[in-house]
Short mmCIF file of C-alpha atoms in Angstrom, two decimals:
data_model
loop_
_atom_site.label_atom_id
_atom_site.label_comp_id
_atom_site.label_asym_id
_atom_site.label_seq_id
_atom_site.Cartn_x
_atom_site.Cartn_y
_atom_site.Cartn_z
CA UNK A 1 111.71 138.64 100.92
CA UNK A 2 110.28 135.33 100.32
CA UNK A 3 109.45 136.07 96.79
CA UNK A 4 112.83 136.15 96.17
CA UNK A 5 113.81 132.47 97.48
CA UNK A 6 113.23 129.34 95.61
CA UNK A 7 110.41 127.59 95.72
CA UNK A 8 109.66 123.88 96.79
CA UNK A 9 106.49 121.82 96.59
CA UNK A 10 106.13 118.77 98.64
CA UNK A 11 103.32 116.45 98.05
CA UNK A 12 101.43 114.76 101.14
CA UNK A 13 100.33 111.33 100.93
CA UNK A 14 103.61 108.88 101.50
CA UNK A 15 106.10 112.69 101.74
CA UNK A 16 104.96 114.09 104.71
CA UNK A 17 102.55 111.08 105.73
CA UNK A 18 102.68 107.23 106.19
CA UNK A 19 99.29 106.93 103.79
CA UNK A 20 101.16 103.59 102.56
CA UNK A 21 101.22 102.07 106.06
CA UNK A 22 97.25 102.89 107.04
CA UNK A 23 96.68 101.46 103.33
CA UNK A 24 98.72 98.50 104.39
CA UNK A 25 97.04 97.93 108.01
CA UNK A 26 93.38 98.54 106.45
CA UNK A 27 94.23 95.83 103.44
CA UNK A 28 95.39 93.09 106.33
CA UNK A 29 92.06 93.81 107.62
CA UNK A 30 89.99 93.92 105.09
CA UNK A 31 91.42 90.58 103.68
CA UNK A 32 93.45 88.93 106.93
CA UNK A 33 96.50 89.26 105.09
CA UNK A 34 99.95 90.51 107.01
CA UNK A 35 101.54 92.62 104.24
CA UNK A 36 104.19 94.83 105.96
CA UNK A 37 105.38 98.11 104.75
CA UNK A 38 109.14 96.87 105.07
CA UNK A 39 108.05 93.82 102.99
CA UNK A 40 107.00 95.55 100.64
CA UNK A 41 109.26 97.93 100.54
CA UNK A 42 112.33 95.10 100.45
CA UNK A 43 110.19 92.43 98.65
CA UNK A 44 110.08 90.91 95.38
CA UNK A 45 108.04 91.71 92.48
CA UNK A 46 105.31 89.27 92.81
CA UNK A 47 104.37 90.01 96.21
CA UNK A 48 104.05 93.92 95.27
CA UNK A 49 101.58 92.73 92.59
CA UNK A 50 100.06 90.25 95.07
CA UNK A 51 99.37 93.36 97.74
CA UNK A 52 98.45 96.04 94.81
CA UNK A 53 95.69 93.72 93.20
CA UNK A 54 94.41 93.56 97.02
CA UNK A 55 94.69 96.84 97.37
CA UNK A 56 92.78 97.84 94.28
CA UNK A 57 90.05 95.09 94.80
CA UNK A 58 89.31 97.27 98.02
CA UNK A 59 90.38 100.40 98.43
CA UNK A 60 86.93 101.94 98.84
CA UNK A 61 88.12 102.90 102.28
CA UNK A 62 89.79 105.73 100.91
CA UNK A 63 86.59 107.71 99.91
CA UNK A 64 85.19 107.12 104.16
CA UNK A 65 85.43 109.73 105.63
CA UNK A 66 87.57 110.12 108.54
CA UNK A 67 90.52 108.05 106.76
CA UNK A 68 92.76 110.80 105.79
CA UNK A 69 92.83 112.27 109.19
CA UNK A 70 95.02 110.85 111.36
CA UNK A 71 97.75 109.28 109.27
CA UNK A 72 101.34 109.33 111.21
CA UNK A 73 103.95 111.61 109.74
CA UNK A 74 106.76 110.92 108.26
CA UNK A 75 110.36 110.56 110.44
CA UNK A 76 111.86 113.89 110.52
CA UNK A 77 109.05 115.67 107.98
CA UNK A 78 108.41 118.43 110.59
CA UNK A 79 111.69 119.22 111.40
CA UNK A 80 113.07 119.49 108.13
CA UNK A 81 110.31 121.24 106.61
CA UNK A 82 110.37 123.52 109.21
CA UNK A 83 114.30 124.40 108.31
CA UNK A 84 113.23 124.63 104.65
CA UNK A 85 111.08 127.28 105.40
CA UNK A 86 113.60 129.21 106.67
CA UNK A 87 115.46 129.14 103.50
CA UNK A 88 112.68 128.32 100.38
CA UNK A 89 109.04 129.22 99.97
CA UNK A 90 107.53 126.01 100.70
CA UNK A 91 104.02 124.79 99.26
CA UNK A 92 102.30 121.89 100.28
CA UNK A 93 100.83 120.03 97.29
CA UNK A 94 98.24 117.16 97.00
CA UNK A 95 96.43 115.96 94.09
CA UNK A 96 93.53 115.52 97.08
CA UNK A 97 90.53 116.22 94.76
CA UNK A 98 90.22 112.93 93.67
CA UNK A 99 89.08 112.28 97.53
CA UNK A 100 86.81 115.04 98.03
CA UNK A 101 86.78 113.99 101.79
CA UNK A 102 90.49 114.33 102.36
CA UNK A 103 90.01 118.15 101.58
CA UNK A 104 89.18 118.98 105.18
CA UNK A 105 91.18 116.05 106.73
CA UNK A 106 94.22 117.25 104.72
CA UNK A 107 94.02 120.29 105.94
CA UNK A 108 93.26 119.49 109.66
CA UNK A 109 95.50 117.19 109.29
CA UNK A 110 98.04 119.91 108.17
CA UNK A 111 97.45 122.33 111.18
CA UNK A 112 97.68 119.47 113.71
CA UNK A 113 101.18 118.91 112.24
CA UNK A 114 102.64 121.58 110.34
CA UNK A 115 101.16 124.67 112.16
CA UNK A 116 103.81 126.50 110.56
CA UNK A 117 102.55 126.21 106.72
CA UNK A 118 99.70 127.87 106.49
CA UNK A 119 96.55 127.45 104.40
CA UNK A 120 97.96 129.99 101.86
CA UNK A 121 100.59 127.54 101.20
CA UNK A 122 98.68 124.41 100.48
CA UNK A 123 97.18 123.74 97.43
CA UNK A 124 94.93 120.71 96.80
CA UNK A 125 94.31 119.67 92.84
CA UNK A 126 93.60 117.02 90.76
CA UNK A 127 97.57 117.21 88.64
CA UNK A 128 100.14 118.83 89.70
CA UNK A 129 101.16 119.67 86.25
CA UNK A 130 100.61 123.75 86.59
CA UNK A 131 102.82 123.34 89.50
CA UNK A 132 105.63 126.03 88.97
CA UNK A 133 108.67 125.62 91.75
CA UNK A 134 112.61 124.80 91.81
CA UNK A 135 111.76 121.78 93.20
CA UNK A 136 108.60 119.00 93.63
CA UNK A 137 109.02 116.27 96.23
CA UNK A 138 106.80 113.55 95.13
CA UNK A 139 106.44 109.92 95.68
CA UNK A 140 104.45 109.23 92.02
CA UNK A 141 106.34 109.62 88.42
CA UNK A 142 103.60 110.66 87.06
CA UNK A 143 103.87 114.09 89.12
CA UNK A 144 107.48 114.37 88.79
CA UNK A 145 107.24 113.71 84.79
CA UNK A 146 105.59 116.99 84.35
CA UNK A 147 107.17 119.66 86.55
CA UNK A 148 109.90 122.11 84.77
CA UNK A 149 111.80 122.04 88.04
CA UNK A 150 114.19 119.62 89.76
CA UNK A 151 112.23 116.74 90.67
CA UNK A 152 113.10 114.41 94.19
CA UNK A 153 111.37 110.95 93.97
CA UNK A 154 110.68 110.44 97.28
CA UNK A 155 110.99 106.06 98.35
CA UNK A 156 107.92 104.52 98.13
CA UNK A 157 107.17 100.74 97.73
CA UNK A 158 105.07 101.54 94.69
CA UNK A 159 107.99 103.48 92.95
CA UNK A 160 111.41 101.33 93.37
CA UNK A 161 111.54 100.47 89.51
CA UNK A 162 111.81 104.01 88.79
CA UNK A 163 115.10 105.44 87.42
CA UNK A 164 114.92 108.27 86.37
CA UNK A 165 114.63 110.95 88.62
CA UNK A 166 117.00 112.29 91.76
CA UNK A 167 115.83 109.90 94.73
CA UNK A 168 115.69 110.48 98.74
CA UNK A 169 114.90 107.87 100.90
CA UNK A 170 114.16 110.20 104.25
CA UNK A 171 113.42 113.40 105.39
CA UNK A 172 117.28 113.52 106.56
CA UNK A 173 118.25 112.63 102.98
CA UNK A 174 115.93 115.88 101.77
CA UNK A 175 117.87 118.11 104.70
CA UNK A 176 120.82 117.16 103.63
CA UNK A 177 120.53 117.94 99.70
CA UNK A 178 118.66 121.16 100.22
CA UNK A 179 119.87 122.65 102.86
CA UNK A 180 123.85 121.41 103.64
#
């Protein structure tokens, strides 16, 4: 009966993974910088434009292949995707094209961690505007702008001046809205 439950979309990079960590680590050595992901997270406006100017200067890294492939998960993303399963249709959603190595990696990287979803549940694009779901968990306003549904902003250093959309911090946060 699963075309009877809601539907949820959850993006990849910084949802499900820690892409903004492996960014972080590969800018440090890139440039011999420290940057932290907790510094950034909790720090103040300059240094975030510091670190992004770094990070834009040389992120060529992200088109190598092999770089989307073993990124960490996310605290508590497989458990709590696995409950909402149980009660939504779940898609996994990431603008990927833009990295046409990640295609592969994202999905390896997928069955290495979410055996569960399958492949007919993940959809790689370039926007996630023709995205149609009840909800879209996504760590950029630019997705979340978009989407007819109820969007979550999920925390990310790169999105703490946003306002304007419902916010969890954690997986636990995302259990406890959808699913208590």
């Amino acid at each position: 009966m699963k075309a009877l439950m809601k539907r949820i979309a959850i993006d990849m990079d910084d949802v499900l993974s820690k892409t903004t960590h492996v960014i972080i680590d590969r800018i440090n050595q890139i440039v011999s910088t420290n940057y932290t992901y907790e510094e950034l997270l909790n720090g103040d406006k300059s240094l975030k434009e510091e670190f992004y100017g770094q990070y834009l200067a040389n992120n060529s890294f992200l088109w190598e292949p092999g770089f989307f492939e073993h990124i960490p998960v996310n605290e508590d993303a497989i458990e709590v995707v696995r409950k909402l399963t149980e009660k939504y249709e779940v898609f996994i959603v990431s603008a990927a094209t833009e990295f046409p190595n990640s295609l592969k990696e994202k999905l390896t990287w997928m069955e290495m961690h979410f055996p569960f979803i399958t492949w007919k549940h993940i959809v790689f694009c370039g926007h996630k505007h023709m995205i149609q779901a009840d909800y879209l968990i996504d760590d950029h306003e630019k997705n979340l702008h978009t989407f007819t549904g109820t969007p979550l902003l999920f925390t990310a250093p790169h999105n703490l001046h946003i306002n304007d959309f419902k916010r969890v911090n954690n997986w636990k946060e995302v259990e406890k809205l959808l699913l208590d």
